[in-house]
Coordinates of C-alpha atoms and ligand atoms in Angstrom, one line a residue:
M192 CA 11.0 17.9 6.0
P193 CA 11.5 14.0 5.5
E194 CA 11.3 12.9 2.0
P195 CA 7.7 11.6 1.5
N196 CA 7.2 7.7 1.4
A197 CA 6.2 6.2 -2.0
F198 CA 2.5 5.7 -2.6
T199 CA 1.8 9.2 -0.8
G200 CA 1.2 12.6 -2.4
A201 CA -1.6 12.5 -4.8
E202 CA -2.4 16.0 -5.7
L203 CA -6.1 16.3 -6.0
D204 CA -9.2 17.2 -4.0
R205 CA -10.9 14.2 -3.3
A206 CA -14.7 15.4 -3.0
A207 CA -15.3 13.5 -0.1
D208 CA -17.8 15.8 0.9
R209 CA -21.6 16.2 -0.1
R210 CA -20.8 16.8 -3.7
R211 CA -20.7 13.1 -4.2
R212 CA -24.2 13.1 -3.0
D213 CA -25.1 15.7 -5.6
T214 CA -26.6 13.7 -8.6
D215 CA -26.4 16.8 -11.0
W216 CA -22.6 17.6 -9.6
L217 CA -21.7 14.3 -10.4
A218 CA -23.2 14.1 -13.9
A219 CA -21.3 17.4 -14.4
Q220 CA -18.0 15.6 -13.8
R221 CA -18.6 12.5 -16.2
A222 CA -19.8 15.0 -18.7
D223 CA -16.8 17.4 -18.4
P224 CA -14.7 17.0 -21.7
A225 CA -11.5 17.3 -19.2
A226 CA -12.6 14.4 -17.5
R227 CA -9.7 11.6 -17.3
A228 CA -9.4 8.2 -15.9
V229 CA -6.5 6.3 -14.2
V230 CA -6.8 3.0 -16.1
L231 CA -6.0 -0.4 -13.8
G232 CA -6.2 -3.8 -14.3
D233 CA -4.5 -7.1 -13.4
A234 CA -1.2 -6.2 -15.4
G235 CA -1.1 -2.8 -13.6
V236 CA -2.0 0.9 -14.4
R237 CA -1.7 2.3 -18.0
V238 CA 1.1 4.2 -18.8
Q239 CA 2.7 6.1 -21.4
G240 CA 6.5 5.8 -21.5
A241 CA 7.7 6.6 -18.0
A242 CA 4.5 8.6 -17.2
L243 CA 1.1 7.8 -15.8
E244 CA -1.4 8.0 -18.8
L245 CA -4.6 9.7 -18.1
V246 CA -7.1 8.6 -20.2
P247 CA -10.0 11.1 -21.8
L248 CA -13.4 9.3 -20.4
G249 CA -14.3 9.3 -24.2
D250 CA -11.6 7.0 -25.4
L251 CA -12.5 4.7 -22.7
P252 CA -14.6 1.4 -23.5
E253 CA -18.1 2.4 -23.3
T254 CA -19.3 2.4 -19.7
A255 CA -22.6 1.7 -18.7
G256 CA -23.4 5.0 -17.4
E257 CA -24.2 6.4 -14.0
A258 CA -24.2 2.4 -12.7
D259 CA -21.0 1.3 -14.2
E260 CA -18.9 -0.5 -11.4
R261 CA -15.9 0.0 -13.4
L262 CA -15.7 4.0 -12.9
L263 CA -15.2 5.5 -9.6
L264 CA -14.7 9.0 -9.1
L265 CA -11.2 9.8 -7.3
G266 CA -11.7 13.8 -7.0
V267 CA -10.8 16.6 -9.0
D268 CA -7.5 18.1 -9.9
A269 CA -6.2 21.2 -11.6
T270 CA -7.5 19.9 -15.0
G271 CA -10.7 18.6 -14.2
P272 CA -12.5 15.3 -12.8
L273 CA -10.3 12.3 -12.3
F274 CA -11.9 8.7 -12.0
A275 CA -10.3 5.5 -11.7
F276 CA -11.5 2.9 -14.3
D277 CA -11.2 -1.2 -14.0
E278 CA -10.2 -2.5 -17.2
N279 CA -10.3 -6.1 -15.7
P280 CA -13.2 -6.4 -13.7
P281 CA -13.1 -9.9 -12.5
P282 CA -16.2 -12.3 -13.1
E283 CA -18.1 -13.3 -10.0
G284 CA -17.9 -16.2 -8.1
R285 CA -14.0 -16.2 -8.2
R286 CA -11.5 -14.7 -5.7
A287 CA -10.5 -11.4 -7.7
P288 CA -6.8 -11.1 -8.1
L289 CA -5.1 -7.8 -6.6
V290 CA -4.9 -4.7 -9.0
G291 CA -1.2 -4.4 -10.6
A292 CA 0.2 -6.3 -7.9
G293 CA 0.6 -10.2 -9.2
G294 CA 0.4 -12.3 -5.9
M295 CA -0.1 -10.9 -2.2
R296 CA 3.5 -11.7 -1.3
G297 CA 5.3 -9.7 -4.1
E298 CA 4.7 -12.5 -7.1
A299 CA 5.6 -10.4 -10.2
A300 CA 2.1 -9.0 -12.2
P301 CA 1.2 -10.4 -15.4
E302 CA 3.2 -8.2 -18.0
A303 CA 1.5 -6.2 -20.7
P304 CA 2.1 -3.7 -23.0
G305 CA 1.8 -0.1 -21.7
R306 CA 1.1 -1.3 -18.6
L307 CA 3.3 -0.6 -15.2
G308 CA 3.0 -3.2 -12.3
L309 CA 2.3 -1.4 -8.8
R310 CA 5.7 -2.0 -7.1
H311 CA 7.2 -0.8 -10.2
A312 CA 5.0 2.3 -10.5
A313 CA 6.0 3.0 -6.7
Q314 CA 9.7 3.3 -7.9
G315 CA 9.5 4.7 -11.5
L316 CA 6.7 7.2 -11.5
P317 CA 7.0 11.0 -10.1
Q318 CA 5.8 11.2 -6.1
A319 CA 2.3 12.6 -7.0
D320 CA 1.4 10.1 -9.7
G321 CA 2.6 7.1 -7.2
G322 CA 0.0 8.6 -4.7
L323 CA -2.6 8.6 -7.3
V324 CA -2.1 5.1 -8.2
A325 CA -2.0 3.7 -4.7
Y326 CA -5.3 5.5 -4.1
A327 CA -7.0 4.4 -7.4
A328 CA -5.5 0.3 -6.8
A329 CA -6.8 0.4 -3.1
L330 CA -10.2 1.5 -4.1
L331 CA -10.4 -1.0 -7.0
N332 CA -9.4 -3.9 -4.8
W333 CA -11.7 -2.9 -2.2
H334 CA -14.6 -2.4 -4.9
R335 CA -13.6 -5.9 -6.6
A336 CA -13.6 -7.9 -3.1
S337 CA -17.1 -5.9 -2.0
R338 CA -19.6 -7.1 -4.2
F339 CA -21.8 -8.7 -1.4
C340 CA -22.9 -7.5 2.0
G341 CA -21.0 -8.7 4.9
V342 CA -24.1 -8.5 6.8
C343 CA -26.8 -10.5 4.7
G344 CA -25.0 -11.7 1.6
G345 CA -27.0 -9.7 -0.5
R346 CA -25.5 -7.7 -3.8
T347 CA -24.2 -4.4 -3.2
V348 CA -23.7 -1.2 -5.8
T349 CA -21.5 1.7 -5.7
E350 CA -22.9 5.1 -4.2
E351 CA -21.1 8.3 -3.7
A352 CA -19.3 8.0 -7.0
G353 CA -17.5 5.0 -5.4
M354 CA -16.5 6.2 -2.1
S355 CA -19.0 3.5 -0.6
R356 CA -21.4 0.7 -1.5
V357 CA -24.6 0.2 -0.2
C358 CA -26.6 -3.5 0.0
T359 CA -29.7 -3.9 -2.3
V360 CA -31.0 -6.1 0.4
C361 CA -30.6 -4.7 4.0
G362 CA -29.3 -1.1 3.0
T363 CA -26.1 -1.3 4.9
H364 CA -23.6 1.1 4.0
H365 CA -20.0 -0.5 3.4
H366 CA -17.0 2.1 3.5
P367 CA -13.6 1.6 1.8
R368 CA -11.5 -0.1 4.5
A369 CA -7.8 0.5 5.2
D370 CA -6.2 -2.6 7.3
P371 CA -3.6 -0.9 9.8
V372 CA -0.3 -2.5 10.0
V373 CA 2.4 -1.4 12.5
I374 CA 5.9 -1.7 11.2
M375 CA 8.7 -0.9 13.6
L376 CA 12.8 -0.4 13.7
V377 CA 14.0 -1.9 17.0
T378 CA 16.9 -0.3 18.0
D379 CA 19.7 -0.5 20.9
G380 CA 22.3 2.4 20.4
D381 CA 24.3 1.5 17.4
R382 CA 22.6 -1.7 16.6
V383 CA 19.2 -2.4 15.0
L384 CA 17.0 -5.6 15.0
L385 CA 16.0 -6.9 11.7
G386 CA 14.4 -10.1 10.3
R387 CA 13.9 -12.0 7.3
Q388 CA 11.1 -14.1 5.8
S389 CA 12.1 -17.3 4.0
A390 CA 10.3 -16.1 0.7
W391 CA 12.3 -13.3 0.4
P392 CA 15.8 -12.6 -1.9
A393 CA 18.7 -14.0 -0.2
R394 CA 20.7 -11.7 2.3
R395 CA 17.3 -9.7 2.6
Y396 CA 16.3 -8.4 6.1
S397 CA 13.8 -5.9 7.2
T398 CA 12.1 -3.8 9.9
L399 CA 9.4 -6.4 11.8
A400 CA 5.7 -5.7 10.9
G401 CA 2.4 -7.1 11.5
F402 CA -1.3 -6.5 11.5
V403 CA -3.2 -4.3 14.5
S404 CA -5.7 -6.8 16.1
P405 CA -9.1 -5.4 17.1
G406 CA -9.1 -3.7 20.2
E407 CA -5.5 -3.1 20.3
S408 CA -3.6 0.5 20.7
L409 CA -0.8 0.8 18.1
D410 CA 1.8 1.0 21.2
E411 CA 0.2 -2.8 22.2
A412 CA 0.5 -4.0 18.7
V413 CA 4.2 -3.2 18.3
A414 CA 4.9 -4.7 21.8
R415 CA 3.0 -7.8 21.1
E416 CA 4.3 -8.0 17.7
V417 CA 8.3 -7.9 18.3
L418 CA 7.7 -10.2 21.3
E419 CA 5.6 -12.6 19.0
E420 CA 8.3 -12.8 16.1
V421 CA 11.5 -12.2 17.9
G422 CA 10.9 -12.7 21.8
V423 CA 12.3 -9.3 22.7
H424 CA 10.7 -6.8 25.1
V425 CA 10.5 -3.0 23.5
G426 CA 9.6 0.2 25.3
Q427 CA 7.7 3.1 23.8
P428 CA 7.4 3.4 20.3
I429 CA 8.1 6.7 18.3
Y430 CA 5.7 7.3 15.5
H431 CA 7.8 7.8 12.1
S432 CA 5.6 8.3 9.2
S433 CA 2.8 6.2 7.4
Q434 CA 2.5 4.8 4.1
P435 CA -0.6 3.3 2.2
W436 CA 0.3 0.0 0.8
P437 CA -2.3 -1.3 -1.9
F438 CA -1.7 -5.1 -1.5
P439 CA -4.8 -5.1 -1.2
V440 CA -5.6 -2.2 1.3
S441 CA -3.1 -1.9 4.1
L442 CA -2.2 1.5 5.6
M443 CA 1.5 1.0 7.0
L444 CA 2.3 3.0 10.4
G445 CA 6.0 3.5 10.8
F446 CA 7.6 3.3 14.5
V447 CA 11.1 3.4 16.0
V448 CA 11.2 1.5 19.2
P449 CA 13.9 0.9 21.7
Y450 CA 15.0 -2.6 22.8
L451 CA 14.5 -3.4 26.6
S452 CA 15.4 -6.8 27.3
G453 CA 15.3 -10.5 26.2
E454 CA 17.1 -12.6 23.5
I455 CA 16.1 -12.7 19.9
G456 CA 14.9 -16.3 19.3
E457 CA 12.3 -16.6 21.9
G458 CA 9.3 -15.6 19.6
T459 CA 6.2 -17.7 19.4
D460 CA 5.4 -17.3 15.7
D461 CA 6.9 -18.9 12.8
E462 CA 7.1 -15.9 10.3
L463 CA 10.6 -15.2 10.3
E464 CA 13.2 -17.6 9.2
D465 CA 15.8 -15.4 10.8
A466 CA 16.4 -12.2 13.2
R467 CA 19.4 -10.8 14.0
W468 CA 21.2 -7.5 15.2
F469 CA 22.9 -5.3 12.6
T470 CA 25.5 -2.6 13.0
R471 CA 25.0 0.8 12.1
D472 CA 28.2 0.5 9.9
E473 CA 26.6 -2.8 8.3
V474 CA 23.5 -0.9 7.5
R475 CA 25.3 2.1 6.1
D476 CA 27.4 -0.2 3.5
A477 CA 23.9 -1.7 2.7
V478 CA 22.2 1.8 2.4
R479 CA 24.7 2.4 -0.1
D480 CA 23.5 -0.4 -2.4
D481 CA 21.4 1.6 -5.0
S482 CA 19.5 -1.6 -6.4
W483 CA 15.8 -0.8 -7.2
D484 CA 14.8 -4.0 -7.8
D485 CA 14.3 -7.5 -6.0
E486 CA 17.2 -9.2 -7.7
P487 CA 20.2 -9.5 -5.1
G488 CA 23.2 -7.1 -5.9
P489 CA 26.8 -8.4 -6.1
G490 CA 28.6 -9.0 -2.6
D491 CA 27.4 -10.8 0.4
G492 CA 26.3 -8.1 2.8
L493 CA 23.1 -6.9 4.1
L494 CA 20.4 -6.5 1.7
L495 CA 18.0 -3.9 2.4
P496 CA 14.2 -3.6 1.4
P497 CA 13.5 -1.9 -1.9
R498 CA 13.3 2.4 -1.5
S499 CA 9.6 2.3 -2.2
A500 CA 9.0 0.7 1.2
I501 CA 8.5 2.2 4.5
A502 CA 10.7 -0.1 6.2
R503 CA 13.8 1.1 3.9
R504 CA 12.8 4.9 5.0
L505 CA 13.0 3.6 8.6
I506 CA 16.1 2.2 8.4
E507 CA 17.6 5.2 6.4
S508 CA 16.5 7.7 9.0
W509 CA 18.1 6.0 11.6
V510 CA 21.3 5.6 10.0
D511 CA 21.3 9.4 9.0
G512 CA 20.8 9.6 12.8
Ligands
ZN876 ZN1 -27.2 -6.7 3.2

């Protein structure tokens, strides 16, 4: 079994069934003395030392009962009901920041005592806790950005204890979305094609990636993105693994895909600053560099993406054969 990707492995029953529509059952979950919450806000997730802190509901700031938009049921684990709580609900009329993520492109989250930004949470917390944090963050990010109906502009309110929202004007139900992103390692025998964006640390290269378009299969998205970004044609992609990426609500779908033809540099979009082939030896040397953070290490060789990223997993699997 391959090692699981960061941000996966939450150990809980999401109760994504009729229990969420049962008001008595929901009231019992909120009243359960064993109920706890994952607390998230702009600066990240609440932690105690190196562990995720699950805060008893009674220790949260007073909530507004059933209708409280800040408290969402994640599910039930071996201890009891588990909620997510937004400690910095953004004021209306302003673009909501992402929970614990800083900017969209990896800018650092604001620091606060006892809070851990999501990227660090993915790297530093136990596997199951990282999965829980990704679930809670993606759900809160969706709620923060979904307070008005996309159909009529009316106000929406949570239903199913946070698993959906409903418009108070036209009655449309809205469900949390995940944006599919294909991420692919292009291989050609003993070499792989990697690219870099100008905003990245010096010497970092990674796999190509892009959003799936409406009306497009994953295979088509892989081929189109590779052609747009670097100008080469690829064959049939082989699925590797997937990873939720809560910045804000992406789902990364990882593939390995063989190179067919074409020269790097014939791409038609400007997303990448550079792209090139790397040999297996070059990549193996880079894998040996165990730095976890975004700071370039010593030396002048290739710098790979952080270990929490599925891109790194794709690259390491290939190196390991
Ligand atoms: Zn509506």
